[in-house]
Amino acid sequence: MKLLLDTHLLLWSAGLPDRLPPAARALIEDPENSLCFSAASLWETTIKRGLGRDDFQVDVALLRRGLLDNGYQEIPIDSRHAIAVDSLPPLHKDPFDRILVAQAAVEGITLLTADAMVACYPGPIRKV
């Protein structure tokens, strides 16, 4: 299965694996699964780090390099993803989460999230 990790799961996977829910850890460690990250997650991390958020204090360039070195596939944001956001119901206002949902839908990738609000969207989303 191809999995797109939401930003928090991505950060936990890369630097705080003990914070991962057991179901997420099992899916991430399963060699049958392909792991992906979105450029949106790096953008979100950069912005929130700049705002001083304690849970986003990571060197984003090192994070990206580490993800790529560990076999994660980067999913860039393109116009199809931006357009797909328009079809999402107004369940959640976070633009980063909304683009991740749109990317998962457009690309046919399962979005893995620990966020109950994100999991309310229709489409290929799995809450852990």
XYZ file of C-alpha atoms in Angstrom:
128
model
C 0.000 0.000 0.000
C 1.227 3.498 -0.780
C 0.960 5.761 2.286
C 1.151 9.548 2.502
C 2.005 10.522 6.071
C 0.443 13.657 7.503
C 2.830 16.211 8.955
C 2.741 15.076 12.579
C 3.174 11.403 11.730
C 6.009 12.370 9.419
C 7.806 14.347 12.130
C 7.267 11.610 14.697
C 8.443 8.940 12.281
C 11.610 10.888 11.495
C 12.570 12.078 14.955
C 10.219 10.934 17.716
C 9.178 7.368 16.852
C 7.982 6.721 20.421
C 5.164 9.210 19.787
C 3.793 7.175 16.888
C 0.524 5.364 17.593
C 1.138 1.586 17.461
C -1.041 1.204 14.348
C 0.986 3.889 12.564
C 4.275 2.301 13.562
C 3.124 -1.078 12.236
C 2.110 0.407 8.867
C 5.289 2.489 8.558
C 7.537 -0.471 9.426
C 5.739 -2.876 7.078
C 8.135 -3.415 4.141
C 5.135 -4.021 1.857
C 4.130 -0.351 2.213
C 5.620 2.516 0.219
C 5.994 5.702 2.253
C 5.441 9.191 0.877
C 5.648 12.738 2.148
C 4.240 15.921 0.719
C 6.059 19.130 -0.039
C 3.151 20.668 1.919
C 4.402 19.026 5.117
C 7.830 20.590 4.688
C 6.223 23.953 3.952
C 4.019 23.647 7.052
C 7.003 22.692 9.193
C 9.029 25.644 7.896
C 6.225 28.108 8.624
C 5.402 26.749 12.082
C 9.080 26.513 13.014
C 9.412 30.190 12.076
C 6.478 30.964 14.361
C 8.330 29.304 17.232
C 6.085 26.253 17.593
C 7.871 23.759 19.860
C 6.474 20.739 18.011
C 7.998 21.884 14.700
C 11.612 22.555 15.738
C 13.462 20.593 13.076
C 15.905 21.479 10.322
C 13.643 21.026 7.307
C 16.492 20.486 4.838
C 17.897 17.686 7.018
C 14.411 16.243 7.451
C 13.897 16.095 3.674
C 17.311 14.555 3.070
C 16.708 11.944 5.778
C 13.298 11.038 4.382
C 14.670 10.615 0.865
C 17.660 8.634 2.156
C 15.241 6.317 3.968
C 13.208 5.566 0.879
C 10.321 7.999 1.233
C 8.930 9.346 -2.039
C 8.322 13.089 -2.244
C 4.934 14.180 -3.599
C 5.138 17.722 -5.016
C 2.088 19.972 -5.039
C 0.675 20.567 -8.510
C -2.361 22.313 -9.958
C -4.510 19.158 -9.867
C -4.065 19.060 -6.100
C -4.885 22.749 -5.724
C -8.048 22.352 -7.796
C -9.133 19.279 -5.816
C -9.154 21.315 -2.592
C -12.187 23.151 -3.994
C -14.246 19.947 -3.953
C -13.552 19.196 -0.283
C -16.318 19.810 2.241
C -15.562 22.602 4.739
C -14.783 20.234 7.627
C -11.385 21.603 8.539
C -9.814 25.007 7.903
C -6.151 24.023 8.033
C -4.873 24.553 4.464
C -1.995 22.115 4.929
C -4.303 19.291 5.971
C -6.688 20.108 3.133
C -3.948 19.914 0.492
C -2.791 16.568 1.928
C -6.344 15.228 1.617
C -6.537 16.511 -1.953
C -3.163 15.001 -2.849
C -4.183 11.624 -1.470
C -7.405 11.685 -3.475
C -5.803 12.815 -6.739
C -2.829 10.447 -6.478
C -4.805 7.470 -5.167
C -2.603 7.254 -2.082
C -3.859 6.474 1.425
C -3.373 9.445 3.749
C -2.279 8.223 7.160
C -3.300 10.580 9.967
C -3.742 10.688 13.725
C -6.083 13.691 13.367
C -9.752 12.786 13.852
C -10.909 15.879 11.935
C -8.819 15.003 8.887
C -10.152 11.451 9.030
C -13.699 12.814 8.548
C -12.964 13.701 4.920
C -14.108 11.307 2.233
C -11.438 9.524 0.289
C -8.438 7.326 0.912
C -7.748 8.291 4.531
C -6.816 6.019 7.408
C -6.833 7.206 11.018
C -4.291 5.596 13.328
